[in-house]
């Protein structure tokens, strides 16, 4: 017997679904904070602002190898006496540089007092212990010197809370002497694959069996989005099994289910979620692939002091699973990882379509596609697929071309592409 659907259930358009997810993402409770080693912070979101521990640069820094001079004297072509040398890591210990003098200086060395510019070594003519500008070479005051504190003043915030940490951010933190950073904890994400046909990788499938690839795809996607995946046992298409897995998974920060959300007789996921008192924000999206996707929230169990648990019921077809993850789960998860406002949204970019594509009325399509960046303008071409079960085609793709509802597109049209 197929059950009744929850009364609040609603099928929504693609952009409405995105808005709903982002609205919930904006209000999500952040996980706790932990302190991790600098390199271990890669891929996490910064929980406490990083401030400069000293001026950056900490001294007036020569940006070129050459001669610290008075710009005016250099520009006049005056022959200057080279009175010394200052290397990176040294501080000029002599007196302030007087008129008619130059000091040989290396990139990264502090500019000596009295000099107001650095002439590039290539622009000078040396003769004995004197130097002067090569014909036509002039210098402005301040040229090739990065003033102390011009990049950041001591105490200035240089990395904001919520910043996604990558190599550029690690470099900033290292420059501030931070061997550890406070980051948001990874939200625990329970993953439940449902289906009577599924077998685990350790099992030998018979002809009618399908390997549980979604469990692995989702675990990899969760990890990449900053979560901590927990793969639960496969739920068979029985109420008892689906109920047991939801019970097990609802204690996590987020619950993901794959399969069992379509209209088939044994698609029980929505029904069982409803029995738990789930609130549904949508029970389908006018998109392809991914139409049956479900988004909602389970109330905290009465016995527990924990929070309500957001869930997504993702369609079981493997490409649908991944597309709906990128569109809806990823933004939610990034927000749960502490990503700052705006950083959680799906990564849409514009690209030129390389071929003609027919639209489908009533559906936003997200088709596996290949985006090329090596051309003058980014160009996107459909990967070609056998439908939403075609994992190899999905793997050949590097993005999804977003084809608006019912619109026929021509080669040369600029379209939206979802990066993954
Ligand atoms: P469902 O959404 O349960 O109707 O499943 C749709 C299609 O996706 C069926 O062909 C399933 O065999 C396949 N499928 C469902 N779950 C998985 C999974 N975990 N891994 C691989 N394929 C799956
Ligand atoms: Mg199924």
Coordinates of N, CA, C and O in Angstrom, one line a residue, residues 143-320:
X143 N 58.9 55.4 -5.3 CA 58.9 54.3 -6.2 C 59.7 53.1 -5.7 O 60.8 53.2 -5.2
X144 N 59.1 51.9 -5.9 CA 59.8 50.6 -5.5 C 60.0 50.5 -4.0 O 60.9 49.7 -3.5
X145 N 59.3 51.3 -3.2 CA 59.3 51.1 -1.7 C 57.8 50.8 -1.3 O 57.0 51.6 -1.6
X146 N 57.6 49.7 -0.6 CA 56.3 49.5 0.0 C 56.3 50.0 1.4 O 57.0 49.4 2.3
X147 N 55.5 51.1 1.7 CA 55.6 51.7 3.0 C 55.2 50.8 4.1 O 54.3 49.9 4.0
X148 N 55.8 50.9 5.3 CA 55.5 50.2 6.5 C 54.0 50.3 6.7 O 53.4 51.4 6.7
X149 N 53.3 49.2 7.0 CA 51.9 49.2 7.4 C 50.9 49.5 6.2 O 49.7 49.6 6.5
X150 N 51.4 49.5 5.0 CA 50.5 49.8 3.9 C 49.6 48.7 3.5 O 48.6 48.8 2.9
X151 N 50.0 47.5 3.9 CA 49.2 46.3 3.6 C 48.2 46.0 4.7 O 47.1 45.7 4.5
X152 N 48.7 46.2 5.9 CA 47.8 46.1 7.1 C 48.6 46.8 8.3 O 49.8 46.7 8.4
X153 N 47.8 47.4 9.1 CA 48.3 48.0 10.4 C 48.2 47.0 11.5 O 47.2 46.2 11.5
X154 N 49.1 47.0 12.4 CA 49.0 46.1 13.6 C 47.6 46.2 14.2 O 47.1 47.3 14.4
X155 N 46.9 45.0 14.4 CA 45.6 45.1 15.0 C 44.5 45.0 13.9 O 43.3 44.7 14.3
X156 N 44.8 45.4 12.7 CA 43.8 45.3 11.6 C 43.3 43.9 11.4 O 44.2 43.0 11.4
X157 N 42.0 43.7 11.2 CA 41.6 42.4 10.8 C 42.0 42.1 9.3 O 41.9 42.9 8.4
X158 N 42.7 40.9 9.2 CA 43.2 40.6 7.8 C 42.4 39.4 7.3 O 42.4 39.1 6.1
X159 N 41.8 38.6 8.1 CA 40.9 37.5 7.7 C 39.6 37.5 8.5 O 39.7 37.5 9.7
X160 N 38.5 37.7 7.8 CA 37.2 37.8 8.5 C 36.7 36.5 9.0 O 37.0 35.4 8.4
X161 N 35.9 36.5 10.0 CA 35.2 35.3 10.5 C 34.3 34.8 9.4 O 33.7 35.6 8.6
X162 N 34.3 33.5 9.2 CA 33.5 32.9 8.1 C 34.3 32.7 6.8 O 33.8 32.1 5.9
X163 N 35.5 33.2 6.8 CA 36.4 33.1 5.5 C 36.6 31.6 5.3 O 37.0 30.9 6.2
X164 N 36.5 31.2 4.1 CA 36.9 29.8 3.7 C 38.4 29.8 3.6 O 39.0 30.6 2.9
X165 N 39.0 28.8 4.3 CA 40.5 28.8 4.4 C 41.1 27.9 3.3 O 40.7 26.8 3.1
X166 N 41.9 28.6 2.5 CA 42.7 27.9 1.5 C 44.1 28.4 1.6 O 44.5 29.0 2.6
X167 N 44.9 28.1 0.5 CA 46.3 28.5 0.6 C 46.6 30.0 0.8 O 47.4 30.4 1.6
X168 N 45.8 30.8 0.2 CA 46.0 32.3 0.3 C 45.7 32.7 1.8 O 46.5 33.6 2.3
X169 N 44.7 32.1 2.4 CA 44.4 32.5 3.8 C 45.4 31.9 4.8 O 45.8 32.5 5.8
X170 N 45.9 30.7 4.5 CA 47.0 30.1 5.3 C 48.2 31.0 5.2 O 48.9 31.2 6.3
X171 N 48.5 31.5 4.1 CA 49.7 32.4 4.0 C 49.5 33.6 4.8 O 50.5 34.1 5.5
X172 N 48.3 34.2 4.9 CA 48.1 35.4 5.7 C 48.3 35.1 7.2 O 48.9 35.8 7.9
X173 N 47.7 33.9 7.6 CA 47.8 33.5 9.0 C 49.2 33.2 9.3 O 49.7 33.6 10.4
X174 N 50.0 32.6 8.4 CA 51.4 32.3 8.7 C 52.1 33.6 8.9 O 53.0 33.7 9.8
X175 N 51.8 34.6 8.0 CA 52.5 35.9 8.1 C 52.2 36.6 9.4 O 53.0 37.4 9.9
X176 N 51.1 36.2 10.1 CA 50.7 36.8 11.4 C 51.2 35.9 12.5 O 50.8 36.1 13.7
X177 N 52.0 34.9 12.2 CA 52.6 34.0 13.2 C 51.6 33.1 13.9 O 51.8 32.6 15.0
X178 N 50.5 32.8 13.2 CA 49.5 31.9 13.7 C 49.7 30.4 13.4 O 49.5 30.0 12.2
X179 N 50.2 29.6 14.3 CA 50.4 28.2 14.1 C 49.1 27.4 14.2 O 49.0 26.3 13.8
X180 N 48.1 28.0 14.8 CA 46.8 27.4 15.0 C 45.7 28.4 14.6 O 45.9 29.6 14.8
X181 N 44.5 27.8 14.2 CA 43.4 28.7 13.9 C 42.2 28.1 14.6 O 42.0 26.9 14.7
X182 N 41.3 29.0 15.0 CA 39.9 28.6 15.5 C 39.0 28.4 14.3 O 38.8 29.4 13.5
X183 N 38.5 27.2 14.1 CA 37.6 27.0 12.9 C 36.3 26.4 13.5 O 36.2 25.9 14.6
X184 N 35.3 26.4 12.6 CA 34.0 25.8 13.0 C 34.2 24.2 12.9 O 34.9 23.8 12.0
X185 N 33.5 23.5 13.8 CA 33.6 22.1 13.7 C 32.9 21.6 12.5 O 32.0 22.3 11.9
X186 N 33.2 20.5 12.0 CA 32.6 19.9 10.8 C 31.2 19.3 11.3 O 31.2 18.5 12.2
X187 N 30.1 19.7 10.6 CA 28.8 19.1 10.9 C 28.8 17.6 10.6 O 29.4 17.2 9.5
X188 N 28.2 16.8 11.4 CA 28.1 15.4 11.2 C 26.9 15.2 10.2 O 25.8 15.7 10.5
X189 N 27.1 14.5 9.1 CA 26.1 14.3 8.1 C 25.8 12.8 8.0 O 26.7 12.0 7.5
X190 N 24.7 12.3 8.4 CA 24.3 10.9 8.2 C 23.8 10.7 6.8 O 23.1 11.5 6.2
X191 N 24.3 9.6 6.2 CA 24.0 9.2 4.8 C 23.3 7.9 4.8 O 23.8 6.9 5.3
X192 N 22.0 7.9 4.3 CA 21.3 6.6 4.3 C 20.9 6.4 2.8 O 20.2 7.1 2.2
X193 N 21.4 5.3 2.3 CA 20.9 4.8 0.9 C 19.8 3.8 1.1 O 19.9 3.0 2.0
X194 N 18.7 4.0 0.4 CA 17.6 3.1 0.5 C 17.4 2.4 -0.8 O 17.7 2.9 -1.9
X195 N 17.0 1.1 -0.7 CA 16.7 0.3 -2.0 C 16.9 -1.1 -1.8 O 18.0 -1.6 -1.2
X196 N 16.0 -1.9 -2.2 CA 16.0 -3.4 -2.1 C 17.1 -4.0 -3.0 O 17.6 -5.1 -2.8
X197 N 17.4 -3.2 -4.1 CA 18.4 -3.7 -5.1 C 19.8 -3.4 -4.7 O 20.7 -3.9 -5.4
X198 N 20.0 -2.7 -3.7 CA 21.4 -2.2 -3.4 C 22.3 -3.3 -2.7 O 21.8 -4.0 -1.8
X199 N 23.5 -3.3 -3.0 CA 24.5 -4.1 -2.3 C 25.7 -3.2 -2.0 O 26.0 -2.3 -2.7
X200 N 26.4 -3.6 -0.9 CA 27.6 -2.9 -0.6 C 28.8 -3.3 -1.4 O 28.7 -4.4 -2.0
X201 N 29.9 -2.6 -1.4 CA 31.0 -2.9 -2.2 C 31.7 -4.2 -1.8 O 32.4 -4.8 -2.6
X202 N 31.5 -4.6 -0.6 CA 32.1 -5.8 -0.1 C 31.3 -7.1 -0.6 O 31.8 -8.2 -0.4
X203 N 30.1 -6.8 -1.1 CA 29.3 -8.0 -1.5 C 29.5 -8.2 -3.0 O 29.8 -7.3 -3.8
X204 N 29.2 -9.4 -3.5 CA 29.2 -9.7 -4.9 C 27.7 -9.6 -5.4 O 26.9 -10.3 -5.0
X205 N 27.6 -8.6 -6.3 CA 26.2 -8.4 -6.8 C 25.7 -9.5 -7.7 O 26.5 -10.1 -8.5
X206 N 24.5 -9.9 -7.6 CA 23.9 -10.8 -8.6 C 23.3 -9.9 -9.7 O 23.3 -8.6 -9.6
X207 N 22.8 -10.5 -10.8 CA 22.4 -9.7 -12.0 C 21.5 -8.6 -11.6 O 21.6 -7.5 -12.2
X208 N 20.6 -8.8 -10.7 CA 19.5 -7.8 -10.4 C 20.0 -6.7 -9.4 O 19.2 -5.8 -9.1
X209 N 21.2 -6.8 -8.9 CA 21.7 -5.9 -7.9 C 22.4 -4.7 -8.5 O 23.0 -4.8 -9.6
X210 N 22.4 -3.7 -7.7 CA 23.1 -2.4 -8.0 C 24.0 -2.1 -6.9 O 23.6 -2.2 -5.7
X211 N 25.2 -1.7 -7.2 CA 26.1 -1.3 -6.0 C 25.7 0.0 -5.5 O 25.3 0.9 -6.2
X212 N 25.9 0.2 -4.2 CA 25.5 1.4 -3.5 C 26.5 2.5 -3.8 O 27.3 2.9 -3.0
X213 N 26.5 3.0 -5.0 CA 27.5 4.1 -5.4 C 27.1 5.4 -4.7 O 28.0 6.2 -4.4
X214 N 25.8 5.6 -4.5 CA 25.4 6.9 -4.0 C 26.0 7.1 -2.6 O 26.3 8.3 -2.2
X215 N 26.0 6.1 -1.8 CA 26.6 6.2 -0.4 C 28.0 6.8 -0.5 O 28.4 7.7 0.3
X216 N 28.8 6.4 -1.5 CA 30.1 6.8 -1.6 C 30.2 8.2 -2.2 O 31.0 9.1 -1.8
X217 N 29.4 8.4 -3.3 CA 29.3 9.8 -3.9 C 29.0 10.8 -2.8 O 29.6 11.9 -2.7
X218 N 28.0 10.5 -2.1 CA 27.5 11.5 -1.1 C 28.6 11.7 0.0 O 28.8 12.8 0.5
X219 N 29.2 10.6 0.4 CA 30.3 10.8 1.4 C 31.4 11.7 0.9 O 31.9 12.6 1.6
X220 N 31.8 11.5 -0.4 CA 32.8 12.3 -1.0 C 32.3 13.8 -1.1 O 33.1 14.7 -0.8
X221 N 31.1 14.0 -1.5 CA 30.6 15.3 -1.6 C 30.5 16.0 -0.3 O 30.8 17.2 -0.2
X222 N 30.1 15.3 0.7 CA 30.0 15.9 2.1 C 31.3 16.3 2.6 O 31.5 17.4 3.1
X223 N 32.3 15.4 2.4 CA 33.7 15.8 2.8 C 34.2 17.0 2.1 O 34.7 17.9 2.7
X224 N 33.9 17.1 0.8 CA 34.4 18.2 0.0 C 33.7 19.5 0.4 O 34.3 20.6 0.3
X225 N 32.5 19.4 0.9 CA 31.7 20.6 1.3 C 32.0 21.0 2.8 O 31.5 21.9 3.3
X226 N 32.9 20.2 3.4 CA 33.3 20.5 4.8 C 32.6 19.8 5.9 O 32.8 20.0 7.1
X227 N 31.8 18.8 5.5 CA 31.1 18.0 6.6 C 31.8 16.7 6.9 O 32.8 16.4 6.3
X228 N 31.3 16.0 7.9 CA 31.9 14.7 8.4 C 30.9 13.7 8.0 O 29.8 13.6 8.7
X229 N 31.1 12.9 7.0 CA 30.1 11.9 6.6 C 30.0 10.7 7.5 O 31.0 10.2 8.0
X230 N 28.8 10.2 7.7 CA 28.6 9.0 8.5 C 27.7 8.1 7.6 O 26.5 8.3 7.6
X231 N 28.3 7.1 7.0 CA 27.5 6.2 6.1 C 26.8 5.2 7.0 O 27.5 4.4 7.6
X232 N 25.5 5.2 7.0 CA 24.8 4.2 7.7 C 24.5 3.0 6.8 O 24.7 3.1 5.6
X233 N 24.0 1.9 7.4 CA 23.7 0.7 6.6 C 22.6 1.0 5.6 O 21.8 1.9 5.8
X234 N 22.6 0.2 4.6 CA 21.5 0.4 3.5 C 20.2 0.1 4.2 O 20.0 -0.8 5.0
X235 N 19.2 1.0 3.9 CA 17.8 0.7 4.3 C 17.1 0.0 3.2 O 17.1 0.5 2.1
X236 N 16.5 -1.2 3.5 CA 15.7 -1.8 2.6 C 14.4 -1.1 2.4 O 14.0 -0.3 3.3
X237 N 13.6 -1.3 1.4 CA 12.4 -0.6 1.1 C 11.2 -1.1 2.0 O 10.2 -1.6 1.5
X238 N 11.4 -1.1 3.3 CA 10.4 -1.4 4.2 C 10.3 -0.3 5.2 O 11.3 0.4 5.5
X239 N 9.1 -0.1 5.7 CA 8.9 1.0 6.7 C 9.8 0.8 7.9 O 10.4 1.8 8.4
X240 N 9.9 -0.4 8.4 CA 10.7 -0.7 9.6 C 12.2 -0.3 9.3 O 12.8 0.4 10.2
X241 N 12.7 -0.7 8.2 CA 14.1 -0.4 7.9 C 14.3 1.1 7.7 O 15.3 1.7 8.3
X242 N 13.5 1.8 7.0 CA 13.6 3.2 6.7 C 13.5 3.9 8.1 O 14.3 4.8 8.4
X243 N 12.5 3.5 8.9 CA 12.3 4.1 10.2 C 13.6 4.0 11.1 O 14.0 4.9 11.7
X244 N 14.1 2.8 11.1 CA 15.3 2.5 11.9 C 16.5 3.4 11.5 O 17.2 3.9 12.4
X245 N 16.7 3.5 10.2 CA 17.8 4.4 9.7 C 17.6 5.8 10.0 O 18.5 6.6 10.4
X246 N 16.4 6.3 9.9 CA 16.1 7.7 10.2 C 16.3 8.0 11.7 O 16.9 9.0 12.1
X247 N 15.9 7.0 12.5 CA 16.1 7.1 13.9 C 17.5 7.2 14.2 O 18.0 8.1 15.1
X248 N 18.3 6.4 13.5 CA 19.8 6.4 13.8 C 20.4 7.7 13.3 O 21.4 8.2 13.9
X249 N 19.9 8.2 12.2 CA 20.6 9.4 11.5 C 20.2 10.7 12.1 O 20.9 11.7 11.9
X250 N 19.0 10.8 12.7 CA 18.5 12.1 13.0 C 19.2 12.8 14.1 O 19.1 14.0 14.4
X251 N 20.1 12.1 14.8 CA 21.0 12.7 15.9 C 22.1 13.5 15.2 O 22.8 14.2 15.9
X252 N 22.3 13.3 14.0 CA 23.4 14.0 13.3 C 23.0 15.5 13.0 O 21.8 15.8 13.2
X253 N 23.9 16.3 12.5 CA 23.5 17.7 12.2 C 22.7 17.8 11.0 O 21.9 18.7 10.8
X254 N 22.9 16.8 10.1 CA 22.1 16.8 8.8 C 21.9 15.4 8.4 O 22.8 14.5 8.6
X255 N 20.7 15.1 7.8 CA 20.4 13.7 7.4 C 20.2 13.7 5.9 O 19.4 14.5 5.4
X256 N 20.9 12.9 5.2 CA 20.7 12.7 3.8 C 20.2 11.3 3.5 O 20.8 10.3 4.0
X257 N 19.1 11.2 2.7 CA 18.7 9.9 2.3 C 18.7 9.9 0.7 O 18.5 10.9 0.1
X258 N 19.1 8.7 0.2 CA 19.0 8.6 -1.3 C 18.0 7.6 -1.7 O 18.0 6.5 -1.0
X259 N 17.2 7.8 -2.7 CA 16.3 6.9 -3.2 C 15.0 6.9 -2.4 O 14.9 7.5 -1.4
X260 N 14.0 6.2 -3.0 CA 12.7 6.1 -2.3 C 11.9 7.3 -2.1 O 11.0 7.4 -1.3
X261 N 12.1 8.4 -2.9 CA 11.3 9.6 -2.8 C 10.4 9.8 -4.0 O 9.8 10.8 -4.1
X262 N 10.4 8.9 -5.0 CA 9.6 9.0 -6.1 C 8.2 8.5 -5.8 O 7.9 8.3 -4.6
X263 N 7.4 8.3 -6.9 CA 6.0 7.9 -6.6 C 5.7 6.4 -6.6 O 4.6 6.0 -6.6
X264 N 6.8 5.6 -6.6 CA 6.6 4.2 -6.7 C 6.0 3.6 -5.4 O 6.0 4.2 -4.4
X265 N 5.4 2.4 -5.6 CA 4.8 1.7 -4.4 C 5.7 1.6 -3.2 O 5.3 1.6 -2.1
X266 N 7.0 1.4 -3.5 CA 7.9 1.1 -2.4 C 8.8 2.3 -2.1 O 9.9 2.2 -1.5
X267 N 8.4 3.5 -2.6 CA 9.1 4.7 -2.2 C 8.5 5.3 -0.9 O 7.5 5.9 -0.9
X268 N 9.1 4.9 0.2 CA 8.5 5.1 1.5 C 9.1 6.2 2.3 O 8.7 6.5 3.4
X269 N 10.2 6.9 1.8 CA 10.9 7.8 2.6 C 10.1 9.0 3.1 O 10.1 9.2 4.3
X270 N 9.4 9.6 2.2 CA 8.6 10.8 2.6 C 7.6 10.4 3.7 O 7.4 11.1 4.7
X271 N 6.9 9.3 3.4 CA 5.9 8.8 4.3 C 6.4 8.6 5.7 O 5.8 9.0 6.7
X272 N 7.6 7.9 5.8 CA 8.1 7.6 7.1 C 8.6 8.9 7.8 O 8.4 9.1 9.0
X273 N 9.2 9.8 7.0 CA 9.6 11.1 7.6 C 8.4 11.8 8.2 O 8.5 12.3 9.3
X274 N 7.3 11.7 7.5 CA 6.1 12.4 7.9 C 5.6 11.7 9.3 O 5.2 12.4 10.2
X275 N 5.8 10.4 9.4 CA 5.4 9.7 10.7 C 6.3 10.2 11.8 O 5.9 10.2 13.0
X276 N 7.5 10.7 11.5 CA 8.3 11.3 12.6 C 7.9 12.7 12.9 O 8.6 13.4 13.7
X277 N 6.9 13.2 12.2 CA 6.5 14.6 12.4 C 7.3 15.6 11.6 O 7.4 16.8 12.0
X278 N 7.9 15.2 10.5 CA 8.7 16.1 9.7 C 7.9 17.2 9.2 O 6.7 17.1 8.9
X279 N 8.6 18.4 9.0 CA 8.1 19.6 8.4 C 8.7 19.5 7.0 O 9.9 19.3 6.9
X280 N 7.9 19.7 6.0 CA 8.4 19.7 4.6 C 8.4 21.1 4.0 O 7.4 21.8 4.0
X281 N 9.6 21.5 3.5 CA 9.7 22.8 2.8 C 9.4 22.7 1.3 O 8.9 23.6 0.7
X282 N 9.8 21.6 0.7 CA 9.3 21.2 -0.6 C 9.4 19.7 -0.7 O 10.2 19.1 -0.1
X283 N 8.5 19.2 -1.6 CA 8.6 17.7 -1.8 C 8.8 17.4 -3.3 O 8.4 16.3 -3.7
X284 N 9.3 18.4 -4.0 CA 9.6 18.2 -5.4 C 10.0 19.5 -6.0 O 9.6 20.6 -5.4
X285 N 10.9 19.5 -7.0 CA 11.3 20.7 -7.6 C 11.1 20.5 -9.1 O 11.5 19.4 -9.7
X286 N 10.6 21.5 -9.8 CA 10.5 21.4 -11.3 C 11.8 21.5 -12.0 O 12.2 22.6 -12.5
X287 N 12.6 20.5 -11.9 CA 13.9 20.4 -12.4 C 14.2 19.0 -13.0 O 13.5 18.1 -12.6
X288 N 15.2 18.9 -13.9 CA 15.5 17.6 -14.4 C 17.0 17.6 -14.6 O 17.5 18.5 -15.3
X289 N 17.7 16.6 -14.1 CA 17.3 15.6 -13.2 C 17.0 16.1 -11.8 O 17.4 17.3 -11.5
X290 N 16.3 15.3 -11.0 CA 16.2 15.7 -9.6 C 14.8 16.0 -9.1 O 14.6 16.4 -7.9
X291 N 13.8 15.9 -10.0 CA 12.5 16.3 -9.6 C 11.9 15.9 -8.3 O 11.3 16.6 -7.6
X292 N 12.2 14.6 -7.9 CA 11.5 14.2 -6.6 C 12.2 14.7 -5.3 O 11.8 14.3 -4.2
X293 N 13.2 15.5 -5.4 CA 14.0 15.9 -4.2 C 13.1 16.6 -3.1 O 12.2 17.3 -3.4
X294 N 13.4 16.2 -1.9 CA 12.6 16.6 -0.7 C 13.5 17.3 0.3 O 14.6 16.9 0.5
X295 N 13.0 18.4 0.8 CA 13.8 19.1 1.8 C 12.8 19.4 3.0 O 11.7 19.8 2.8
X296 N 13.3 19.2 4.2 CA 12.5 19.4 5.4 C 13.3 19.3 6.7 O 14.6 19.4 6.7
X297 N 12.6 19.3 7.8 CA 13.2 19.3 9.1 C 12.5 18.3 10.0 O 11.3 18.4 10.0
X298 N 13.3 17.6 10.7 CA 12.7 16.6 11.7 C 12.7 17.3 13.1 O 13.8 17.9 13.4
X299 N 11.7 17.2 13.9 CA 11.7 17.8 15.2 C 12.7 17.0 16.1 O 13.0 15.9 15.8
X300 N 13.3 17.7 17.1 CA 14.2 17.0 18.0 C 13.3 15.9 18.7 O 12.2 16.1 19.0
X301 N 14.0 14.7 18.9 CA 13.2 13.7 19.6 C 12.9 14.2 21.0 O 13.6 14.9 21.6
X302 N 11.7 13.8 21.5 CA 11.3 14.3 22.8 C 12.2 14.0 23.9 O 12.4 14.8 24.9
X303 N 12.9 12.8 23.8 CA 13.8 12.4 24.9 C 15.1 13.2 24.9 O 15.8 13.3 25.9
X304 N 15.4 13.8 23.7 CA 16.7 14.5 23.6 C 16.6 16.0 23.8 O 15.6 16.6 23.6
X305 N 17.8 16.6 24.2 CA 17.8 18.0 24.3 C 18.3 18.7 23.0 O 18.5 19.9 22.9
X306 N 18.6 17.8 22.0 CA 19.2 18.3 20.7 C 18.3 19.1 19.9 O 17.2 19.5 20.4
X307 N 18.8 19.5 18.7 CA 18.0 20.4 17.9 C 17.2 19.6 16.9 O 17.4 18.4 16.7
X308 N 16.4 20.4 16.2 CA 15.7 19.8 15.0 C 16.8 19.5 14.0 O 17.9 20.1 14.0
X309 N 16.5 18.5 13.1 CA 17.5 18.1 12.2 C 17.0 18.3 10.7 O 16.0 17.7 10.4
X310 N 17.7 19.1 10.0 CA 17.4 19.2 8.6 C 17.6 17.9 7.8 O 18.6 17.2 8.2
X311 N 16.8 17.7 6.8 CA 17.1 16.5 6.0 C 16.8 16.8 4.5 O 16.1 17.7 4.2
X312 N 17.5 16.0 3.7 CA 17.2 16.1 2.2 C 16.9 14.6 1.8 O 17.7 13.7 2.2
X313 N 15.8 14.4 1.1 CA 15.6 13.1 0.5 C 15.9 13.3 -1.0 O 15.3 14.0 -1.7
X314 N 17.1 12.7 -1.4 CA 17.6 12.9 -2.7 C 17.1 11.7 -3.6 O 17.1 10.6 -3.1
X315 N 16.8 12.0 -4.8 CA 16.4 10.9 -5.7 C 17.5 9.9 -5.9 O 18.7 10.3 -5.8
X316 N 17.2 8.7 -6.1 CA 18.2 7.6 -6.1 C 19.0 7.5 -7.4 O 20.2 7.1 -7.4
X317 N 18.5 8.0 -8.5 CA 19.3 8.0 -9.7 C 20.5 8.8 -9.5 O 20.5 9.9 -9.1
X318 N 21.7 8.1 -9.7 CA 23.0 8.7 -9.3 C 23.3 10.1 -9.8 O 23.8 10.9 -9.0
X319 N 22.9 10.4 -11.0 CA 23.2 11.8 -11.4 C 22.3 12.8 -10.8 O 22.7 13.9 -10.3
X320 N 21.0 12.4 -10.6 CA 20.0 13.2 -9.8 C 20.5 13.5 -8.4 O 20.4 14.6 -7.9

